[in-house]
Structures are given as C-alpha cells and as structure tokens.
JSON list of C-alpha atoms in Angstrom, two decimals:
[
{"chain": "F", "resi": 173, "resn": "ASP", "atom": "CA", "xyz": [0.00, 0.00, 0.00]},
{"chain": "F", "resi": 174, "resn": "ILE", "atom": "CA", "xyz": [1.06, 3.57, -0.65]},
{"chain": "F", "resi": 175, "resn": "GLN", "atom": "CA", "xyz": [1.39, 5.53, 2.58]},
{"chain": "F", "resi": 176, "resn": "LEU", "atom": "CA", "xyz": [1.04, 9.28, 2.86]},
{"chain": "F", "resi": 177, "resn": "THR", "atom": "CA", "xyz": [2.54, 11.52, 5.53]},
{"chain": "F", "resi": 178, "resn": "GLN", "atom": "CA", "xyz": [1.65, 15.15, 6.11]},
{"chain": "F", "resi": 179, "resn": "SER", "atom": "CA", "xyz": [3.62, 17.89, 7.82]},
{"chain": "F", "resi": 180, "resn": "PRO", "atom": "CA", "xyz": [3.02, 19.62, 10.00]},
{"chain": "F", "resi": 181, "resn": "SER", "atom": "CA", "xyz": [0.22, 17.73, 11.74]},
{"chain": "F", "resi": 182, "resn": "PHE", "atom": "CA", "xyz": [-0.84, 20.94, 13.44]},
{"chain": "F", "resi": 183, "resn": "LEU", "atom": "CA", "xyz": [-0.32, 24.53, 12.39]},
{"chain": "F", "resi": 184, "resn": "SER", "atom": "CA", "xyz": [-1.19, 27.72, 14.24]},
{"chain": "F", "resi": 185, "resn": "ALA", "atom": "CA", "xyz": [-1.47, 30.78, 11.99]},
{"chain": "F", "resi": 186, "resn": "SER", "atom": "CA", "xyz": [-2.98, 34.24, 11.75]},
{"chain": "F", "resi": 187, "resn": "VAL", "atom": "CA", "xyz": [-5.36, 35.73, 9.20]},
{"chain": "F", "resi": 188, "resn": "GLY", "atom": "CA", "xyz": [-3.32, 36.93, 6.24]},
{"chain": "F", "resi": 189, "resn": "ASP", "atom": "CA", "xyz": [-0.49, 34.42, 6.75]},
{"chain": "F", "resi": 190, "resn": "ARG", "atom": "CA", "xyz": [0.89, 32.32, 3.93]},
{"chain": "F", "resi": 191, "resn": "VAL", "atom": "CA", "xyz": [0.49, 28.66, 4.86]},
{"chain": "F", "resi": 192, "resn": "THR", "atom": "CA", "xyz": [2.17, 25.63, 3.30]},
{"chain": "F", "resi": 193, "resn": "ILE", "atom": "CA", "xyz": [1.30, 22.00, 4.01]},
{"chain": "F", "resi": 194, "resn": "THR", "atom": "CA", "xyz": [3.45, 19.15, 2.71]},
{"chain": "F", "resi": 195, "resn": "CYS", "atom": "CA", "xyz": [2.31, 15.66, 1.74]},
{"chain": "F", "resi": 196, "resn": "ARG", "atom": "CA", "xyz": [4.82, 12.90, 1.02]},
{"chain": "F", "resi": 197, "resn": "ALA", "atom": "CA", "xyz": [4.09, 9.54, -0.59]},
{"chain": "F", "resi": 198, "resn": "SER", "atom": "CA", "xyz": [5.94, 6.32, 0.22]},
{"chain": "F", "resi": 199, "resn": "GLN", "atom": "CA", "xyz": [6.44, 5.74, -3.52]},
{"chain": "F", "resi": 200, "resn": "GLY", "atom": "CA", "xyz": [5.99, 7.76, -6.67]},
{"chain": "F", "resi": 201, "resn": "ILE", "atom": "CA", "xyz": [2.39, 8.61, -7.54]},
{"chain": "F", "resi": 202, "resn": "SER", "atom": "CA", "xyz": [2.96, 10.95, -10.48]},
{"chain": "F", "resi": 203, "resn": "SER", "atom": "CA", "xyz": [0.30, 13.66, -10.07]},
{"chain": "F", "resi": 204, "resn": "TYR", "atom": "CA", "xyz": [-2.45, 11.40, -8.73]},
{"chain": "F", "resi": 205, "resn": "LEU", "atom": "CA", "xyz": [-3.04, 13.52, -5.65]},
{"chain": "F", "resi": 206, "resn": "ALA", "atom": "CA", "xyz": [-5.99, 15.48, -4.33]},
{"chain": "F", "resi": 207, "resn": "TRP", "atom": "CA", "xyz": [-6.41, 17.88, -1.42]},
{"chain": "F", "resi": 208, "resn": "TYR", "atom": "CA", "xyz": [-9.55, 18.22, 0.72]},
{"chain": "F", "resi": 209, "resn": "GLN", "atom": "CA", "xyz": [-10.65, 20.62, 3.42]},
{"chain": "F", "resi": 210, "resn": "GLN", "atom": "CA", "xyz": [-12.83, 19.44, 6.29]},
{"chain": "F", "resi": 211, "resn": "LYS", "atom": "CA", "xyz": [-14.53, 21.49, 8.97]},
{"chain": "F", "resi": 212, "resn": "PRO", "atom": "CA", "xyz": [-15.86, 19.92, 12.20]},
{"chain": "F", "resi": 213, "resn": "GLY", "atom": "CA", "xyz": [-19.05, 17.95, 11.66]},
{"chain": "F", "resi": 214, "resn": "LYS", "atom": "CA", "xyz": [-18.97, 18.47, 7.90]},
{"chain": "F", "resi": 215, "resn": "ALA", "atom": "CA", "xyz": [-18.11, 16.35, 4.89]},
{"chain": "F", "resi": 216, "resn": "PRO", "atom": "CA", "xyz": [-14.76, 16.90, 3.18]},
{"chain": "F", "resi": 217, "resn": "LYS", "atom": "CA", "xyz": [-14.62, 19.45, 0.38]},
{"chain": "F", "resi": 218, "resn": "LEU", "atom": "CA", "xyz": [-12.43, 19.00, -2.69]},
{"chain": "F", "resi": 219, "resn": "LEU", "atom": "CA", "xyz": [-9.89, 21.79, -3.19]},
{"chain": "F", "resi": 220, "resn": "ILE", "atom": "CA", "xyz": [-7.26, 20.52, -5.63]},
{"chain": "F", "resi": 221, "resn": "TYR", "atom": "CA", "xyz": [-6.98, 17.48, -7.91]},
{"chain": "F", "resi": 222, "resn": "ALA", "atom": "CA", "xyz": [-4.31, 16.13, -10.22]},
{"chain": "F", "resi": 223, "resn": "ALA", "atom": "CA", "xyz": [-1.86, 17.74, -7.75]},
{"chain": "F", "resi": 224, "resn": "SER", "atom": "CA", "xyz": [-2.32, 21.28, -9.05]},
{"chain": "F", "resi": 225, "resn": "THR", "atom": "CA", "xyz": [-5.74, 21.75, -10.65]},
{"chain": "F", "resi": 226, "resn": "LEU", "atom": "CA", "xyz": [-8.04, 24.03, -8.67]},
{"chain": "F", "resi": 227, "resn": "GLN", "atom": "CA", "xyz": [-11.57, 22.69, -8.27]},
{"chain": "F", "resi": 228, "resn": "SER", "atom": "CA", "xyz": [-14.27, 24.95, -9.67]},
{"chain": "F", "resi": 229, "resn": "GLY", "atom": "CA", "xyz": [-15.52, 27.45, -7.11]},
{"chain": "F", "resi": 230, "resn": "VAL", "atom": "CA", "xyz": [-12.48, 27.16, -4.83]},
{"chain": "F", "resi": 231, "resn": "PRO", "atom": "CA", "xyz": [-10.78, 30.52, -4.13]},
{"chain": "F", "resi": 232, "resn": "SER", "atom": "CA", "xyz": [-7.57, 31.19, -6.02]},
{"chain": "F", "resi": 233, "resn": "ARG", "atom": "CA", "xyz": [-5.64, 31.68, -2.75]},
{"chain": "F", "resi": 234, "resn": "PHE", "atom": "CA", "xyz": [-5.44, 27.87, -2.68]},
{"chain": "F", "resi": 235, "resn": "SER", "atom": "CA", "xyz": [-2.82, 26.24, -4.88]},
{"chain": "F", "resi": 236, "resn": "GLY", "atom": "CA", "xyz": [-1.18, 22.85, -5.19]},
{"chain": "F", "resi": 237, "resn": "SER", "atom": "CA", "xyz": [2.13, 21.71, -6.58]},
{"chain": "F", "resi": 238, "resn": "GLY", "atom": "CA", "xyz": [4.40, 18.71, -6.76]},
{"chain": "F", "resi": 239, "resn": "SER", "atom": "CA", "xyz": [4.79, 15.40, -8.49]},
{"chain": "F", "resi": 240, "resn": "GLY", "atom": "CA", "xyz": [6.21, 11.99, -7.69]},
{"chain": "F", "resi": 241, "resn": "THR", "atom": "CA", "xyz": [6.54, 11.76, -3.92]},
{"chain": "F", "resi": 242, "resn": "GLU", "atom": "CA", "xyz": [6.38, 15.32, -2.61]},
{"chain": "F", "resi": 243, "resn": "PHE", "atom": "CA", "xyz": [3.43, 17.69, -2.82]},
{"chain": "F", "resi": 244, "resn": "THR", "atom": "CA", "xyz": [2.41, 20.98, -1.27]},
{"chain": "F", "resi": 245, "resn": "LEU", "atom": "CA", "xyz": [-0.83, 22.80, -0.61]},
{"chain": "F", "resi": 246, "resn": "THR", "atom": "CA", "xyz": [-0.41, 26.55, -0.22]},
{"chain": "F", "resi": 247, "resn": "ILE", "atom": "CA", "xyz": [-2.89, 29.10, 1.05]},
{"chain": "F", "resi": 248, "resn": "SER", "atom": "CA", "xyz": [-1.51, 32.45, -0.03]},
{"chain": "F", "resi": 249, "resn": "SER", "atom": "CA", "xyz": [-3.40, 34.59, 2.49]},
{"chain": "F", "resi": 250, "resn": "LEU", "atom": "CA", "xyz": [-5.25, 32.72, 5.22]},
{"chain": "F", "resi": 251, "resn": "GLN", "atom": "CA", "xyz": [-8.86, 33.77, 5.71]},
{"chain": "F", "resi": 252, "resn": "PRO", "atom": "CA", "xyz": [-11.09, 33.14, 8.76]},
{"chain": "F", "resi": 253, "resn": "GLU", "atom": "CA", "xyz": [-13.07, 30.50, 6.86]},
{"chain": "F", "resi": 254, "resn": "ASP", "atom": "CA", "xyz": [-9.87, 28.53, 6.10]},
{"chain": "F", "resi": 255, "resn": "PHE", "atom": "CA", "xyz": [-9.39, 27.30, 9.65]},
{"chain": "F", "resi": 256, "resn": "ALA", "atom": "CA", "xyz": [-10.00, 23.59, 9.18]},
{"chain": "F", "resi": 257, "resn": "THR", "atom": "CA", "xyz": [-8.26, 20.25, 8.73]},
{"chain": "F", "resi": 258, "resn": "TYR", "atom": "CA", "xyz": [-6.64, 19.49, 5.38]},
{"chain": "F", "resi": 259, "resn": "TYR", "atom": "CA", "xyz": [-6.10, 16.01, 3.93]},
{"chain": "F", "resi": 260, "resn": "CYS", "atom": "CA", "xyz": [-4.16, 14.81, 0.94]},
{"chain": "F", "resi": 261, "resn": "GLN", "atom": "CA", "xyz": [-5.28, 11.68, -0.90]},
{"chain": "F", "resi": 262, "resn": "GLN", "atom": "CA", "xyz": [-3.45, 9.51, -3.40]},
{"chain": "F", "resi": 263, "resn": "LEU", "atom": "CA", "xyz": [-5.45, 7.99, -6.25]},
{"chain": "F", "resi": 264, "resn": "ASN", "atom": "CA", "xyz": [-2.61, 6.23, -8.02]},
{"chain": "F", "resi": 265, "resn": "SER", "atom": "CA", "xyz": [-2.95, 2.66, -6.84]},
{"chain": "F", "resi": 266, "resn": "TYR", "atom": "CA", "xyz": [-6.04, 0.48, -6.77]},
{"chain": "F", "resi": 267, "resn": "GLN", "atom": "CA", "xyz": [-6.29, 1.23, -3.05]},
{"chain": "F", "resi": 268, "resn": "PHE", "atom": "CA", "xyz": [-6.65, 4.91, -2.38]},
{"chain": "F", "resi": 269, "resn": "THR", "atom": "CA", "xyz": [-5.26, 6.33, 0.84]},
{"chain": "F", "resi": 270, "resn": "PHE", "atom": "CA", "xyz": [-5.56, 9.59, 2.74]},
{"chain": "F", "resi": 271, "resn": "GLY", "atom": "CA", "xyz": [-2.87, 11.39, 4.66]},
{"chain": "F", "resi": 272, "resn": "PRO", "atom": "CA", "xyz": [-3.33, 11.79, 8.43]},
{"chain": "F", "resi": 273, "resn": "GLY", "atom": "CA", "xyz": [-4.42, 15.42, 8.12]},
{"chain": "F", "resi": 274, "resn": "THR", "atom": "CA", "xyz": [-3.12, 18.86, 9.06]},
{"chain": "F", "resi": 275, "resn": "LYS", "atom": "CA", "xyz": [-5.19, 20.96, 11.42]},
{"chain": "F", "resi": 276, "resn": "VAL", "atom": "CA", "xyz": [-4.92, 24.69, 10.82]},
{"chain": "F", "resi": 277, "resn": "ASP", "atom": "CA", "xyz": [-5.86, 26.66, 13.92]},
{"chain": "F", "resi": 278, "resn": "ILE", "atom": "CA", "xyz": [-6.12, 30.30, 14.83]},
{"chain": "F", "resi": 279, "resn": "LYS", "atom": "CA", "xyz": [-3.01, 31.83, 16.43]},
{"chain": "O", "resi": 83, "resn": "GLU", "atom": "CA", "xyz": [-28.76, 20.23, -7.52]},
{"chain": "O", "resi": 84, "resn": "VAL", "atom": "CA", "xyz": [-26.12, 17.52, -7.35]},
{"chain": "O", "resi": 85, "resn": "GLN", "atom": "CA", "xyz": [-26.68, 15.62, -4.12]},
{"chain": "O", "resi": 86, "resn": "LEU", "atom": "CA", "xyz": [-25.76, 12.44, -2.26]},
{"chain": "O", "resi": 87, "resn": "VAL", "atom": "CA", "xyz": [-27.75, 11.34, 0.78]},
{"chain": "O", "resi": 88, "resn": "GLU", "atom": "CA", "xyz": [-26.62, 8.44, 2.95]},
{"chain": "O", "resi": 89, "resn": "SER", "atom": "CA", "xyz": [-28.93, 6.41, 5.17]},
{"chain": "O", "resi": 90, "resn": "GLY", "atom": "CA", "xyz": [-29.02, 3.16, 7.12]},
{"chain": "O", "resi": 91, "resn": "GLY", "atom": "CA", "xyz": [-26.61, 3.92, 9.93]},
{"chain": "O", "resi": 92, "resn": "GLY", "atom": "CA", "xyz": [-27.28, 2.90, 13.49]},
{"chain": "O", "resi": 93, "resn": "LEU", "atom": "CA", "xyz": [-26.20, 0.86, 16.48]},
{"chain": "O", "resi": 94, "resn": "VAL", "atom": "CA", "xyz": [-25.18, -2.75, 15.85]},
{"chain": "O", "resi": 95, "resn": "GLN", "atom": "CA", "xyz": [-23.51, -5.38, 17.99]},
{"chain": "O", "resi": 96, "resn": "PRO", "atom": "CA", "xyz": [-20.05, -6.74, 17.20]},
{"chain": "O", "resi": 97, "resn": "GLY", "atom": "CA", "xyz": [-20.33, -9.52, 14.66]},
{"chain": "O", "resi": 98, "resn": "GLY", "atom": "CA", "xyz": [-23.53, -8.07, 13.27]},
{"chain": "O", "resi": 99, "resn": "SER", "atom": "CA", "xyz": [-24.42, -6.71, 9.85]},
{"chain": "O", "resi": 100, "resn": "LEU", "atom": "CA", "xyz": [-25.68, -3.43, 8.46]},
{"chain": "O", "resi": 101, "resn": "ARG", "atom": "CA", "xyz": [-26.47, -2.11, 4.99]},
{"chain": "O", "resi": 102, "resn": "LEU", "atom": "CA", "xyz": [-25.89, 1.51, 4.14]},
{"chain": "O", "resi": 103, "resn": "SER", "atom": "CA", "xyz": [-27.51, 3.26, 1.19]},
{"chain": "O", "resi": 104, "resn": "CYS", "atom": "CA", "xyz": [-26.58, 6.38, -0.73]},
{"chain": "O", "resi": 105, "resn": "ALA", "atom": "CA", "xyz": [-29.20, 8.08, -2.91]},
{"chain": "O", "resi": 106, "resn": "ALA", "atom": "CA", "xyz": [-27.86, 10.18, -5.76]},
{"chain": "O", "resi": 107, "resn": "SER", "atom": "CA", "xyz": [-29.63, 12.99, -7.59]},
{"chain": "O", "resi": 108, "resn": "GLY", "atom": "CA", "xyz": [-28.87, 15.83, -9.96]},
{"chain": "O", "resi": 109, "resn": "PHE", "atom": "CA", "xyz": [-26.38, 13.97, -12.16]},
{"chain": "O", "resi": 110, "resn": "THR", "atom": "CA", "xyz": [-26.10, 10.87, -14.35]},
{"chain": "O", "resi": 111, "resn": "PHE", "atom": "CA", "xyz": [-25.31, 8.37, -11.62]},
{"chain": "O", "resi": 112, "resn": "SER", "atom": "CA", "xyz": [-24.64, 5.49, -14.00]},
{"chain": "O", "resi": 113, "resn": "ASP", "atom": "CA", "xyz": [-21.70, 7.31, -15.59]},
{"chain": "O", "resi": 114, "resn": "HIS", "atom": "CA", "xyz": [-19.70, 7.63, -12.41]},
{"chain": "O", "resi": 115, "resn": "TYR", "atom": "CA", "xyz": [-17.49, 5.50, -10.21]},
{"chain": "O", "resi": 116, "resn": "MET", "atom": "CA", "xyz": [-18.61, 5.79, -6.60]},
{"chain": "O", "resi": 117, "resn": "ASP", "atom": "CA", "xyz": [-16.74, 5.46, -3.30]},
{"chain": "O", "resi": 118, "resn": "TRP", "atom": "CA", "xyz": [-17.30, 4.97, 0.40]},
{"chain": "O", "resi": 119, "resn": "VAL", "atom": "CA", "xyz": [-15.06, 6.82, 2.87]},
{"chain": "O", "resi": 120, "resn": "ARG", "atom": "CA", "xyz": [-15.30, 6.62, 6.66]},
{"chain": "O", "resi": 121, "resn": "GLN", "atom": "CA", "xyz": [-14.11, 8.62, 9.63]},
{"chain": "O", "resi": 122, "resn": "ALA", "atom": "CA", "xyz": [-13.83, 7.17, 13.12]},
{"chain": "O", "resi": 123, "resn": "PRO", "atom": "CA", "xyz": [-14.60, 9.56, 16.00]},
{"chain": "O", "resi": 124, "resn": "GLY", "atom": "CA", "xyz": [-11.81, 12.10, 16.33]},
{"chain": "O", "resi": 125, "resn": "LYS", "atom": "CA", "xyz": [-9.76, 10.43, 13.59]},
{"chain": "O", "resi": 126, "resn": "GLY", "atom": "CA", "xyz": [-8.86, 11.10, 9.97]},
{"chain": "O", "resi": 127, "resn": "LEU", "atom": "CA", "xyz": [-10.44, 9.96, 6.74]},
{"chain": "O", "resi": 128, "resn": "GLU", "atom": "CA", "xyz": [-10.16, 6.34, 5.64]},
{"chain": "O", "resi": 129, "resn": "TRP", "atom": "CA", "xyz": [-11.03, 5.19, 2.13]},
{"chain": "O", "resi": 130, "resn": "VAL", "atom": "CA", "xyz": [-13.27, 2.09, 2.30]},
{"chain": "O", "resi": 131, "resn": "GLY", "atom": "CA", "xyz": [-13.75, 1.12, -1.32]},
{"chain": "O", "resi": 132, "resn": "ARG", "atom": "CA", "xyz": [-15.13, 1.95, -4.74]},
{"chain": "O", "resi": 133, "resn": "THR", "atom": "CA", "xyz": [-17.28, 0.59, -7.53]},
{"chain": "O", "resi": 134, "resn": "ARG", "atom": "CA", "xyz": [-16.72, 1.36, -11.15]},
{"chain": "O", "resi": 135, "resn": "ASN", "atom": "CA", "xyz": [-19.52, 1.93, -13.64]},
{"chain": "O", "resi": 136, "resn": "LYS", "atom": "CA", "xyz": [-21.24, -0.49, -16.00]},
{"chain": "O", "resi": 137, "resn": "ALA", "atom": "CA", "xyz": [-18.80, 0.30, -18.80]},
{"chain": "O", "resi": 138, "resn": "ASN", "atom": "CA", "xyz": [-16.09, -1.04, -16.51]},
{"chain": "O", "resi": 139, "resn": "SER", "atom": "CA", "xyz": [-18.07, -4.08, -15.38]},
{"chain": "O", "resi": 140, "resn": "TYR", "atom": "CA", "xyz": [-18.99, -2.68, -11.98]},
{"chain": "O", "resi": 141, "resn": "THR", "atom": "CA", "xyz": [-15.65, -3.88, -10.64]},
{"chain": "O", "resi": 142, "resn": "THR", "atom": "CA", "xyz": [-14.84, -3.07, -7.03]},
{"chain": "O", "resi": 143, "resn": "GLU", "atom": "CA", "xyz": [-11.82, -2.45, -4.83]},
{"chain": "O", "resi": 144, "resn": "TYR", "atom": "CA", "xyz": [-11.58, -2.38, -1.07]},
{"chain": "O", "resi": 145, "resn": "ALA", "atom": "CA", "xyz": [-9.27, -1.25, 1.68]},
{"chain": "O", "resi": 146, "resn": "ALA", "atom": "CA", "xyz": [-7.43, -4.12, 3.34]},
{"chain": "O", "resi": 147, "resn": "SER", "atom": "CA", "xyz": [-9.18, -3.37, 6.63]},
{"chain": "O", "resi": 148, "resn": "VAL", "atom": "CA", "xyz": [-12.62, -4.23, 5.20]},
{"chain": "O", "resi": 149, "resn": "LYS", "atom": "CA", "xyz": [-11.87, -6.66, 2.37]},
{"chain": "O", "resi": 150, "resn": "GLY", "atom": "CA", "xyz": [-13.86, -9.87, 2.75]},
{"chain": "O", "resi": 151, "resn": "ARG", "atom": "CA", "xyz": [-16.32, -8.26, 5.20]},
{"chain": "O", "resi": 152, "resn": "PHE", "atom": "CA", "xyz": [-17.75, -5.31, 3.24]},
{"chain": "O", "resi": 153, "resn": "THR", "atom": "CA", "xyz": [-19.38, -5.37, -0.19]},
{"chain": "O", "resi": 154, "resn": "ILE", "atom": "CA", "xyz": [-20.11, -2.37, -2.37]},
{"chain": "O", "resi": 155, "resn": "SER", "atom": "CA", "xyz": [-22.90, -2.57, -4.92]},
{"chain": "O", "resi": 156, "resn": "ARG", "atom": "CA", "xyz": [-25.04, -0.20, -6.92]},
{"chain": "O", "resi": 157, "resn": "ASP", "atom": "CA", "xyz": [-28.41, -0.07, -8.65]},
{"chain": "O", "resi": 158, "resn": "ASP", "atom": "CA", "xyz": [-28.22, 2.38, -11.51]},
{"chain": "O", "resi": 159, "resn": "SER", "atom": "CA", "xyz": [-31.98, 2.10, -12.10]},
{"chain": "O", "resi": 160, "resn": "LYS", "atom": "CA", "xyz": [-32.50, 3.53, -8.61]},
{"chain": "O", "resi": 161, "resn": "ASN", "atom": "CA", "xyz": [-29.54, 5.92, -8.63]},
{"chain": "O", "resi": 162, "resn": "SER", "atom": "CA", "xyz": [-28.34, 4.21, -5.50]},
{"chain": "O", "resi": 163, "resn": "LEU", "atom": "CA", "xyz": [-25.10, 2.98, -3.98]},
{"chain": "O", "resi": 164, "resn": "TYR", "atom": "CA", "xyz": [-24.89, 0.43, -1.20]},
{"chain": "O", "resi": 165, "resn": "LEU", "atom": "CA", "xyz": [-22.42, -0.77, 1.40]},
{"chain": "O", "resi": 166, "resn": "GLN", "atom": "CA", "xyz": [-23.13, -4.17, 2.94]},
{"chain": "O", "resi": 167, "resn": "MET", "atom": "CA", "xyz": [-21.14, -4.52, 6.14]},
{"chain": "O", "resi": 168, "resn": "ASN", "atom": "CA", "xyz": [-20.80, -7.96, 7.74]},
{"chain": "O", "resi": 169, "resn": "SER", "atom": "CA", "xyz": [-18.82, -9.26, 10.71]},
{"chain": "O", "resi": 170, "resn": "LEU", "atom": "CA", "xyz": [-18.70, -5.77, 12.14]},
{"chain": "O", "resi": 171, "resn": "LYS", "atom": "CA", "xyz": [-16.03, -4.86, 14.66]},
{"chain": "O", "resi": 172, "resn": "THR", "atom": "CA", "xyz": [-15.90, -2.06, 17.21]},
{"chain": "O", "resi": 173, "resn": "GLU", "atom": "CA", "xyz": [-13.22, -0.40, 15.07]},
{"chain": "O", "resi": 174, "resn": "ASP", "atom": "CA", "xyz": [-15.75, -0.03, 12.23]},
{"chain": "O", "resi": 175, "resn": "THR", "atom": "CA", "xyz": [-17.50, 2.64, 14.31]},
{"chain": "O", "resi": 176, "resn": "ALA", "atom": "CA", "xyz": [-17.41, 5.76, 12.15]},
{"chain": "O", "resi": 177, "resn": "VAL", "atom": "CA", "xyz": [-19.28, 8.25, 10.04]},
{"chain": "O", "resi": 178, "resn": "TYR", "atom": "CA", "xyz": [-19.62, 6.74, 6.57]},
{"chain": "O", "resi": 179, "resn": "TYR", "atom": "CA", "xyz": [-19.62, 9.05, 3.56]},
{"chain": "O", "resi": 180, "resn": "CYS", "atom": "CA", "xyz": [-20.42, 8.22, -0.03]},
{"chain": "O", "resi": 181, "resn": "ALA", "atom": "CA", "xyz": [-18.61, 10.22, -2.68]},
{"chain": "O", "resi": 182, "resn": "ARG", "atom": "CA", "xyz": [-18.80, 10.65, -6.42]},
{"chain": "O", "resi": 183, "resn": "GLU", "atom": "CA", "xyz": [-15.67, 10.15, -8.49]},
{"chain": "O", "resi": 184, "resn": "GLU", "atom": "CA", "xyz": [-15.00, 12.48, -11.34]},
{"chain": "O", "resi": 185, "resn": "TRP", "atom": "CA", "xyz": [-12.06, 12.32, -13.70]},
{"chain": "O", "resi": 186, "resn": "LEU", "atom": "CA", "xyz": [-9.78, 14.51, -15.72]},
{"chain": "O", "resi": 187, "resn": "LEU", "atom": "CA", "xyz": [-8.35, 13.07, -18.93]},
{"chain": "O", "resi": 188, "resn": "THR", "atom": "CA", "xyz": [-5.11, 14.70, -19.90]},
{"chain": "O", "resi": 189, "resn": "ASN", "atom": "CA", "xyz": [-2.19, 13.38, -21.92]},
{"chain": "O", "resi": 190, "resn": "TYR", "atom": "CA", "xyz": [-3.87, 9.97, -22.12]},
{"chain": "O", "resi": 191, "resn": "TYR", "atom": "CA", "xyz": [-4.01, 9.67, -18.31]},
{"chain": "O", "resi": 192, "resn": "TYR", "atom": "CA", "xyz": [-7.13, 9.65, -16.14]},
{"chain": "O", "resi": 193, "resn": "TYR", "atom": "CA", "xyz": [-6.83, 11.63, -12.93]},
{"chain": "O", "resi": 194, "resn": "TYR", "atom": "CA", "xyz": [-9.60, 10.68, -10.53]},
{"chain": "O", "resi": 195, "resn": "TYR", "atom": "CA", "xyz": [-10.91, 12.71, -7.62]},
{"chain": "O", "resi": 196, "resn": "MET", "atom": "CA", "xyz": [-13.94, 12.82, -5.32]},
{"chain": "O", "resi": 197, "resn": "ASP", "atom": "CA", "xyz": [-15.85, 15.98, -6.04]},
{"chain": "O", "resi": 198, "resn": "VAL", "atom": "CA", "xyz": [-19.27, 15.42, -4.44]},
{"chain": "O", "resi": 199, "resn": "TRP", "atom": "CA", "xyz": [-19.80, 14.05, -0.94]},
{"chain": "O", "resi": 200, "resn": "GLY", "atom": "CA", "xyz": [-22.82, 13.19, 1.12]},
{"chain": "O", "resi": 201, "resn": "LYS", "atom": "CA", "xyz": [-23.27, 14.42, 4.69]},
{"chain": "O", "resi": 202, "resn": "GLY", "atom": "CA", "xyz": [-22.58, 10.98, 6.12]},
{"chain": "O", "resi": 203, "resn": "THR", "atom": "CA", "xyz": [-24.38, 8.40, 8.24]},
{"chain": "O", "resi": 204, "resn": "THR", "atom": "CA", "xyz": [-23.14, 7.20, 11.63]},
{"chain": "O", "resi": 205, "resn": "VAL", "atom": "CA", "xyz": [-22.44, 3.56, 12.38]},
{"chain": "O", "resi": 206, "resn": "THR", "atom": "CA", "xyz": [-21.79, 2.52, 15.97]},
{"chain": "O", "resi": 207, "resn": "VAL", "atom": "CA", "xyz": [-20.59, -1.01, 16.70]},
{"chain": "O", "resi": 208, "resn": "SER", "atom": "CA", "xyz": [-20.96, -1.74, 20.37]},
{"chain": "O", "resi": 209, "resn": "SER", "atom": "CA", "xyz": [-22.37, -4.33, 22.74]}
]
C-alpha cells in the first residue's frame, strides 16, 4: 500500500499568513493527488486534484504543486473561513489512501 | 442540484451486519465510479472502497481493513449505492460518507478525484 505523511500535523497561523502543508508519498504517484478541506461535523470538500488543478468554485488563494513523492498545498493569504483540517489523498494505486491530516488553527 | 444522501446507519452489535444506502440525484449516476469513505470519531479519513460503472463491469476495490467483510454494490436504475457490512467490529465505528468520483483526462491519463460528498451516516458497533 502507498502511505502518505503530512507535515506539519498541526499549524497555528494568523489571518493573512501564507500557509504551506506538505504531503509525502511512500512511492511515486505521479500527479495522482488530491487535497480536501474538512470542517468539524462536515463532509470533506475537494480543493485541488491532479496535484495542481483548482476545483471549480475554490478561491484562487489555494494552490497545489508537486509530483512523484512530494506535494504541497499553499494558502496564499489565510482567511477566517480557512481554519480547518486538510487532507491529501493519493489515487494512483487500486487502493486509495488519505494522509493523516493537518489541522490549521487560529493563532 | 447535485446531491448524495446516505442512510441506514445505526447501532449494531459486534459480529452483526448493516447495509448503508446512498441516494444520488442531480447527475447521471450510472456514468460515475462511486466510493465509500469513513471517519472514526476524532480520527482522519479512511477510504473504504469503490465501484466502477457499467462500462467497466462494476468492478470493485476495497481497503485491506474491510476486504472480505464489506461489499459495495449499486443499482443504476434507482440511482443508489450500497455498502453491505458484515462481521462488524468495534473499530468499524465511524461516520460513513459516499462520494462521487470524477475524472480529468489529460495526456492519455485519467486523474480521478472525489468531487461530491454526502453528509454521512453514523455507524456505531458496540455491545
């Protein structure tokens, strides 16, 4: 199975900050990676797919990059509604896996 | 409006069975692969499994943690997805989400992603 790790696991930031979350895969997954945002008690929301393609309706302050084994999700200027947990997901193998999540909290 | 609505969750004893349903509306259900994802209390997301569409023979894949115990099926005539859960364990306690798979075809490669999610249904396995 392909394992994903995320760093940091917890991040404290202020409104307006630039935030970067890293996702690493245990083996190469090309660009078969998606990013989701989840708020407490809610379903996940797709942000990015194919590593760098912004989902329709998602603000342009979100961006994704990377290929192979290392990927990043960047929020260029953190907004109050962005405080949430972020998950990466690999869709390369026949068994998809999620990363453990990064919680972004208010500083 | 594109929508997925899960149902069928509840309290079940260890070793028991439960069948979850997911009703789809607002899109051509039969075209899409569909997935189940779960989240144990206070934990992260765990992919459970997927079913492909008719064009791909309704083939399925499962996470190792549920393979042999859970079965995913679909009824395109009813725009519905199902998750049959047998031999349930306490560690299967979670919110279960169904999700639609969409794909991007670029440079001869299909990039899949889950773009529509239901609100989830809660399964509690306890004696």
